Amino acid sequence: MTSTSPPTAWARSERDSEVVAHAPAGRRGQGRPLIAGEDVAPLALLALAWLAAILIIDPRGSMVFIDDWAYRRSAAELALTGTFAPHPWSAANILGHTVWGAAFVRVLGDQPMAYTASTLVLGYLGGAALYLWLRQVGTGRALALFAAGCLLANPIYLALSVTFMTDVPYAAVQTLALLLLGTALASGRPLLAAAGWVVAVFALSWRQVALAIPLAMAVARLVTAPRRLTVLGLAILPVLAFLVLQRGYEASLAAAGIIPLQFNFNAEEIGQLLRGPVARLAVTAALGIVYALLYLGLFGLPVIIIAYAAMARGLGRRALALHGAVAAATAGIAGLLFFVFGDPMPLWGDVFGRWGLGPDHHHPEPPFAWSVGLTLASAAGGFMGLSVLILRLVQVWRGDRRDAVIIHLTLAFAVGLALYAPIPVMPSRFDRYILPILPCLFLVLLAVPRGEPSFTPRRAGPLAVALACLTLAAFAGWAIAGTHDYVATSRARQAGLDQALALGEPRERINAGWVLNGRDLYGQIGTPRGTTSVGSWHGDPAIVVDVLRYNGYETLIRIPVSRMIPWRGRHDGSVLVQRRRPGVGTLIGPPSYDELKLPAFGLADEPPPPR
């Protein structure tokens, strides 16, 4: 079936790239450098868009977010004293993260912007590496730029880029390693391979999940190379080397007596689940698979629209059955979430909230239409994306293993699956865990092996292209606005804490929220292990600093927050400095969800905002 639609800009640029992309492995890389002259303009445009988003967000004075207060302490100590001491709250390896952050602290000083700047630089690097990786598989400049923009405009990616969390830096370094290693394997360039392994080791120094890189390289070698003993050795040796490096790092921490209390906590929780009842494991895994599919469907949606539309055109009349199956699966999952579980998207916490970004937004309820639309978009994206992934697996299986695109596809598939596999069985799941999977997902969706011209993305058609662009614009707008609002709220919360301290109360009697309490009081108050239960990290609070009003407390100071997304929570969204009224009983910690129902300990009973 031949498309009658006029070629789009990215269709033309993609067609021009196909001859080089599908050259046999061992020769292709010699014909195309990592960065060609024609790539400079798209990369510059990507940098300008990134800079514009940063200027709108205005991350100056960006305060701590989730766990990054612990990482900041480690980086500051390394920069100021030359001593590496991972904070007890650290779960990841964080050696590379600490060294990277310390370099910026040495230049800019121990201030919030030093840590933010270190992440923003790597945030752009992640988008640029994805663009270049897609160019290596023959994706045209416009479409590669579009996919890179989808990564940078992802609400979780953008929000975490103004923090010192490890998620964005690791995703960026991992993508760069895959670009170098995949290109080296496809072109036979040893210098690129050496550079790729150096970057991969750097990724391991960030997070333990970088063990997926040598595992995926082993799969790619064994699948695409002749079955020889030397190939088997080249596949296994890096895996063993990375395991030795990881064990050696852990042993060195143990010898120095500085293993963090939280180190490898996910692995411990997964082990407990695997040793527990089979029924519990099955339910947890089933829900995790579906939920992760929904998140990947949502945040891959702009790229999925292009890939799915191209696949549907390639299938011709057979696509009708596929459309019906996707529609039925979407309706089924959405119905389960709304009518059985009563919990629509977003299902996981940490960054992407029900109405905005950041943990301050878990209370406001979104409009019903928003919840319905978000859930349907996630389910549709998930099932459309899954159908494209199945098609791509078939194409890889029946394709020419010497095709350089097959090599990159195998590598991306293997890394993505290795990163995805633990998520369904993690008792503690966070939405940010999907970030390193997204670059691999985008490459698999857009890279088409040789001999499959009916399924190339240029066949998507103008309507699909327009819908994908509108979806990307919506993502970018929400990501920028939500990140701006969280940063503004964070500044206001810090200002509220400063004014609360000026009232004369000691810090341990001020509940300024879980993150600021952890930054200031970890190891002094509450459980060092750091649960979020009552009594963690702060004492009996005489003063509360929050965007929510508490029963039994009077508001002393109101700090307005300038928001881009209309506030739908209680009162007007200002940060409130509240003092406990005389005669009110002891309240330790913020109210839990159950305690919100108790008038003595919960939030003030105010009417909900108008719908």
mmCIF file of N, CA and C in Angstrom, residues 134-204:
data_model
loop_
_atom_site.group_PDB
_atom_site.id
_atom_site.type_symbol
_atom_site.label_atom_id
_atom_site.label_comp_id
_atom_site.label_asym_id
_atom_site.label_seq_id
_atom_site.Cartn_x
_atom_site.Cartn_y
_atom_site.Cartn_z
ATOM 1 N N LEU A 134 19.111 8.487 17.659
ATOM 2 C CA LEU A 134 18.101 8.293 16.613
ATOM 3 C C LEU A 134 18.669 8.560 15.224
ATOM 4 N N ARG A 135 19.566 9.511 15.125
ATOM 5 C CA ARG A 135 20.189 9.786 13.826
ATOM 6 C C ARG A 135 21.023 8.596 13.371
ATOM 7 N N GLN A 136 21.609 7.859 14.318
ATOM 8 C CA GLN A 136 22.411 6.697 13.955
ATOM 9 C C GLN A 136 21.571 5.578 13.345
ATOM 10 N N VAL A 137 20.280 5.553 13.612
ATOM 11 C CA VAL A 137 19.420 4.506 13.051
ATOM 12 C C VAL A 137 18.606 5.018 11.875
ATOM 13 N N GLY A 138 18.994 6.172 11.331
ATOM 14 C CA GLY A 138 18.361 6.665 10.116
ATOM 15 C C GLY A 138 17.150 7.542 10.310
ATOM 16 N N THR A 139 16.834 7.910 11.530
ATOM 17 C CA THR A 139 15.716 8.819 11.763
ATOM 18 C C THR A 139 16.086 10.207 11.256
ATOM 19 N N GLY A 140 15.164 10.849 10.556
ATOM 20 C CA GLY A 140 15.421 12.176 10.026
ATOM 21 C C GLY A 140 15.612 13.214 11.109
ATOM 22 N N ARG A 141 16.196 14.334 10.719
ATOM 23 C CA ARG A 141 16.511 15.367 11.713
ATOM 24 C C ARG A 141 15.266 15.875 12.426
ATOM 25 N N ALA A 142 14.201 16.122 11.677
ATOM 26 C CA ALA A 142 13.000 16.694 12.294
ATOM 27 C C ALA A 142 12.379 15.730 13.291
ATOM 28 N N LEU A 143 12.282 14.453 12.909
ATOM 29 C CA LEU A 143 11.667 13.475 13.809
ATOM 30 C C LEU A 143 12.566 13.190 15.010
ATOM 31 N N ALA A 144 13.880 13.142 14.795
ATOM 32 C CA ALA A 144 14.807 12.941 15.916
ATOM 33 C C ALA A 144 14.725 14.110 16.886
ATOM 34 N N LEU A 145 14.621 15.316 16.357
ATOM 35 C CA LEU A 145 14.473 16.499 17.209
ATOM 36 C C LEU A 145 13.148 16.455 17.960
ATOM 37 N N PHE A 146 12.101 15.989 17.291
ATOM 38 C CA PHE A 146 10.787 15.863 17.926
ATOM 39 C C PHE A 146 10.858 14.901 19.110
ATOM 40 N N ALA A 147 11.503 13.742 18.910
ATOM 41 C CA ALA A 147 11.604 12.753 19.988
ATOM 42 C C ALA A 147 12.447 13.283 21.146
ATOM 43 N N ALA A 148 13.552 13.970 20.828
ATOM 44 C CA ALA A 148 14.369 14.563 21.889
ATOM 45 C C ALA A 148 13.567 15.605 22.661
ATOM 46 N N GLY A 149 12.758 16.366 21.944
ATOM 47 C CA GLY A 149 11.890 17.334 22.615
ATOM 48 C C GLY A 149 10.876 16.663 23.524
ATOM 49 N N CYS A 150 10.380 15.486 23.120
ATOM 50 C CA CYS A 150 9.449 14.745 23.970
ATOM 51 C C CYS A 150 10.105 14.342 25.281
ATOM 52 N N LEU A 151 11.382 13.984 25.218
ATOM 53 C CA LEU A 151 12.089 13.624 26.455
ATOM 54 C C LEU A 151 12.254 14.851 27.352
ATOM 55 N N LEU A 152 12.735 15.948 26.785
ATOM 56 C CA LEU A 152 12.975 17.140 27.599
ATOM 57 C C LEU A 152 11.676 17.747 28.119
ATOM 58 N N ALA A 153 10.583 17.596 27.364
ATOM 59 C CA ALA A 153 9.297 18.162 27.777
ATOM 60 C C ALA A 153 8.504 17.230 28.677
ATOM 61 N N ASN A 154 9.034 16.034 28.932
ATOM 62 C CA ASN A 154 8.352 15.143 29.864
ATOM 63 C C ASN A 154 8.238 15.838 31.219
ATOM 64 N N PRO A 155 7.043 15.902 31.807
ATOM 65 C CA PRO A 155 6.894 16.642 33.071
ATOM 66 C C PRO A 155 7.816 16.158 34.185
ATOM 67 N N ILE A 156 8.034 14.839 34.284
ATOM 68 C CA ILE A 156 8.910 14.323 35.326
ATOM 69 C C ILE A 156 10.353 14.703 35.031
ATOM 70 N N TYR A 157 10.755 14.569 33.769
ATOM 71 C CA TYR A 157 12.132 14.893 33.380
ATOM 72 C C TYR A 157 12.432 16.360 33.643
ATOM 73 N N LEU A 158 11.520 17.243 33.228
ATOM 74 C CA LEU A 158 11.768 18.677 33.390
ATOM 75 C C LEU A 158 11.756 19.073 34.865
ATOM 76 N N ALA A 159 10.794 18.561 35.610
ATOM 77 C CA ALA A 159 10.711 18.921 37.036
ATOM 78 C C ALA A 159 11.958 18.473 37.793
ATOM 79 N N LEU A 160 12.442 17.270 37.510
ATOM 80 C CA LEU A 160 13.621 16.768 38.205
ATOM 81 C C LEU A 160 14.908 17.420 37.709
ATOM 82 N N SER A 161 14.850 18.082 36.560
ATOM 83 C CA SER A 161 16.046 18.749 36.037
ATOM 84 C C SER A 161 16.410 19.996 36.827
ATOM 85 N N VAL A 162 15.495 20.533 37.617
ATOM 86 C CA VAL A 162 15.819 21.695 38.446
ATOM 87 C C VAL A 162 16.096 21.275 39.883
ATOM 88 N N THR A 163 16.371 19.978 40.073
ATOM 89 C CA THR A 163 16.701 19.443 41.396
ATOM 90 C C THR A 163 18.095 18.822 41.336
ATOM 91 N N PHE A 164 18.503 18.198 42.434
ATOM 92 C CA PHE A 164 19.753 17.453 42.455
ATOM 93 C C PHE A 164 19.466 15.963 42.665
ATOM 94 N N MET A 165 18.309 15.514 42.182
ATOM 95 C CA MET A 165 18.000 14.091 42.199
ATOM 96 C C MET A 165 18.864 13.371 41.158
ATOM 97 N N THR A 166 19.012 12.057 41.318
ATOM 98 C CA THR A 166 19.887 11.287 40.428
ATOM 99 C C THR A 166 19.202 10.853 39.134
ATOM 100 N N ASP A 167 17.882 10.979 39.038
ATOM 101 C CA ASP A 167 17.144 10.357 37.939
ATOM 102 C C ASP A 167 17.515 10.909 36.570
ATOM 103 N N VAL A 168 17.462 12.226 36.414
ATOM 104 C CA VAL A 168 17.779 12.832 35.114
ATOM 105 C C VAL A 168 19.249 12.656 34.753
ATOM 106 N N PRO A 169 20.201 12.942 35.666
ATOM 107 C CA PRO A 169 21.601 12.708 35.310
ATOM 108 C C PRO A 169 21.885 11.266 34.894
ATOM 109 N N TYR A 170 21.312 10.313 35.622
ATOM 110 C CA TYR A 170 21.569 8.925 35.238
ATOM 111 C C TYR A 170 20.983 8.618 33.862
ATOM 112 N N ALA A 171 19.745 9.057 33.613
ATOM 113 C CA ALA A 171 19.128 8.798 32.300
ATOM 114 C C ALA A 171 19.972 9.397 31.185
ATOM 115 N N ALA A 172 20.529 10.580 31.405
ATOM 116 C CA ALA A 172 21.346 11.230 30.381
ATOM 117 C C ALA A 172 22.645 10.461 30.130
ATOM 118 N N VAL A 173 23.338 10.088 31.201
ATOM 119 C CA VAL A 173 24.610 9.371 31.055
ATOM 120 C C VAL A 173 24.374 7.998 30.447
ATOM 121 N N GLN A 174 23.310 7.333 30.843
ATOM 122 C CA GLN A 174 22.980 6.030 30.260
ATOM 123 C C GLN A 174 22.733 6.150 28.761
ATOM 124 N N THR A 175 21.977 7.165 28.338
ATOM 125 C CA THR A 175 21.680 7.340 26.916
ATOM 126 C C THR A 175 22.947 7.615 26.123
ATOM 127 N N LEU A 176 23.842 8.414 26.676
ATOM 128 C CA LEU A 176 25.117 8.669 26.001
ATOM 129 C C LEU A 176 25.922 7.378 25.872
ATOM 130 N N ALA A 177 25.946 6.560 26.914
ATOM 131 C CA ALA A 177 26.672 5.289 26.851
ATOM 132 C C ALA A 177 26.084 4.379 25.779
ATOM 133 N N LEU A 178 24.761 4.311 25.675
ATOM 134 C CA LEU A 178 24.127 3.460 24.676
ATOM 135 C C LEU A 178 24.397 3.969 23.266
ATOM 136 N N LEU A 179 24.411 5.282 23.096
ATOM 137 C CA LEU A 179 24.756 5.857 21.792
ATOM 138 C C LEU A 179 26.146 5.405 21.370
ATOM 139 N N LEU A 180 27.114 5.547 22.253
ATOM 140 C CA LEU A 180 28.502 5.216 21.917
ATOM 141 C C LEU A 180 28.688 3.710 21.724
ATOM 142 N N LEU A 181 28.151 2.915 22.636
ATOM 143 C CA LEU A 181 28.350 1.474 22.557
ATOM 144 C C LEU A 181 27.599 0.867 21.372
ATOM 145 N N GLY A 182 26.380 1.331 21.132
ATOM 146 C CA GLY A 182 25.621 0.809 20.002
ATOM 147 C C GLY A 182 26.277 1.153 18.681
ATOM 148 N N THR A 183 26.743 2.385 18.542
ATOM 149 C CA THR A 183 27.415 2.794 17.310
ATOM 150 C C THR A 183 28.727 2.031 17.129
ATOM 151 N N ALA A 184 29.456 1.830 18.217
ATOM 152 C CA ALA A 184 30.706 1.078 18.123
ATOM 153 C C ALA A 184 30.455 -0.368 17.717
ATOM 154 N N LEU A 185 29.421 -0.987 18.295
ATOM 155 C CA LEU A 185 29.120 -2.372 17.954
ATOM 156 C C LEU A 185 28.666 -2.501 16.502
ATOM 157 N N ALA A 186 27.934 -1.502 16.006
ATOM 158 C CA ALA A 186 27.432 -1.557 14.637
ATOM 159 C C ALA A 186 28.490 -1.201 13.605
ATOM 160 N N SER A 187 29.514 -0.430 14.005
ATOM 161 C CA SER A 187 30.491 0.061 13.028
ATOM 162 C C SER A 187 31.889 -0.501 13.231
ATOM 163 N N GLY A 188 32.114 -1.197 14.341
ATOM 164 C CA GLY A 188 33.432 -1.761 14.577
ATOM 165 C C GLY A 188 34.499 -0.744 14.889
ATOM 166 N N ARG A 189 34.145 0.334 15.609
ATOM 167 C CA ARG A 189 35.114 1.368 15.957
ATOM 168 C C ARG A 189 35.564 1.185 17.407
ATOM 169 N N PRO A 190 36.779 0.725 17.634
ATOM 170 C CA PRO A 190 37.225 0.423 19.012
ATOM 171 C C PRO A 190 37.325 1.652 19.899
ATOM 172 N N LEU A 191 37.685 2.808 19.351
ATOM 173 C CA LEU A 191 37.791 4.001 20.184
ATOM 174 C C LEU A 191 36.424 4.416 20.725
ATOM 175 N N LEU A 192 35.401 4.287 19.885
ATOM 176 C CA LEU A 192 34.045 4.583 20.358
ATOM 177 C C LEU A 192 33.635 3.596 21.440
ATOM 178 N N ALA A 193 33.996 2.331 21.264
ATOM 179 C CA ALA A 193 33.663 1.323 22.273
ATOM 180 C C ALA A 193 34.322 1.659 23.605
ATOM 181 N N ALA A 194 35.605 2.045 23.554
ATOM 182 C CA ALA A 194 36.309 2.399 24.793
ATOM 183 C C ALA A 194 35.634 3.581 25.477
ATOM 184 N N ALA A 195 35.280 4.613 24.689
ATOM 185 C CA ALA A 195 34.594 5.771 25.268
ATOM 186 C C ALA A 195 33.246 5.369 25.852
ATOM 187 N N GLY A 196 32.542 4.486 25.148
ATOM 188 C CA GLY A 196 31.243 4.045 25.643
ATOM 189 C C GLY A 196 31.324 3.305 26.960
ATOM 190 N N TRP A 197 32.358 2.451 27.114
ATOM 191 C CA TRP A 197 32.495 1.715 28.370
ATOM 192 C C TRP A 197 32.902 2.637 29.515
ATOM 193 N N VAL A 198 33.687 3.668 29.211
ATOM 194 C CA VAL A 198 34.036 4.643 30.248
ATOM 195 C C VAL A 198 32.775 5.351 30.742
ATOM 196 N N VAL A 199 31.928 5.757 29.801
ATOM 197 C CA VAL A 199 30.685 6.423 30.184
ATOM 198 C C VAL A 199 29.771 5.459 30.929
ATOM 199 N N ALA A 200 29.749 4.194 30.520
ATOM 200 C CA ALA A 200 28.912 3.205 31.200
ATOM 201 C C ALA A 200 29.364 3.001 32.642
ATOM 202 N N VAL A 201 30.680 2.970 32.878
ATOM 203 C CA VAL A 201 31.189 2.860 34.252
ATOM 204 C C VAL A 201 30.793 4.100 35.051
ATOM 205 N N PHE A 202 30.851 5.254 34.396
ATOM 206 C CA PHE A 202 30.406 6.483 35.053
ATOM 207 C C PHE A 202 28.932 6.367 35.442
ATOM 208 N N ALA A 203 28.120 5.770 34.555
ATOM 209 C CA ALA A 203 26.699 5.568 34.869
ATOM 210 C C ALA A 203 26.538 4.644 36.070
ATOM 211 N N LEU A 204 27.374 3.595 36.160
ATOM 212 C CA LEU A 204 27.306 2.690 37.301
ATOM 213 C C LEU A 204 27.648 3.412 38.598
#
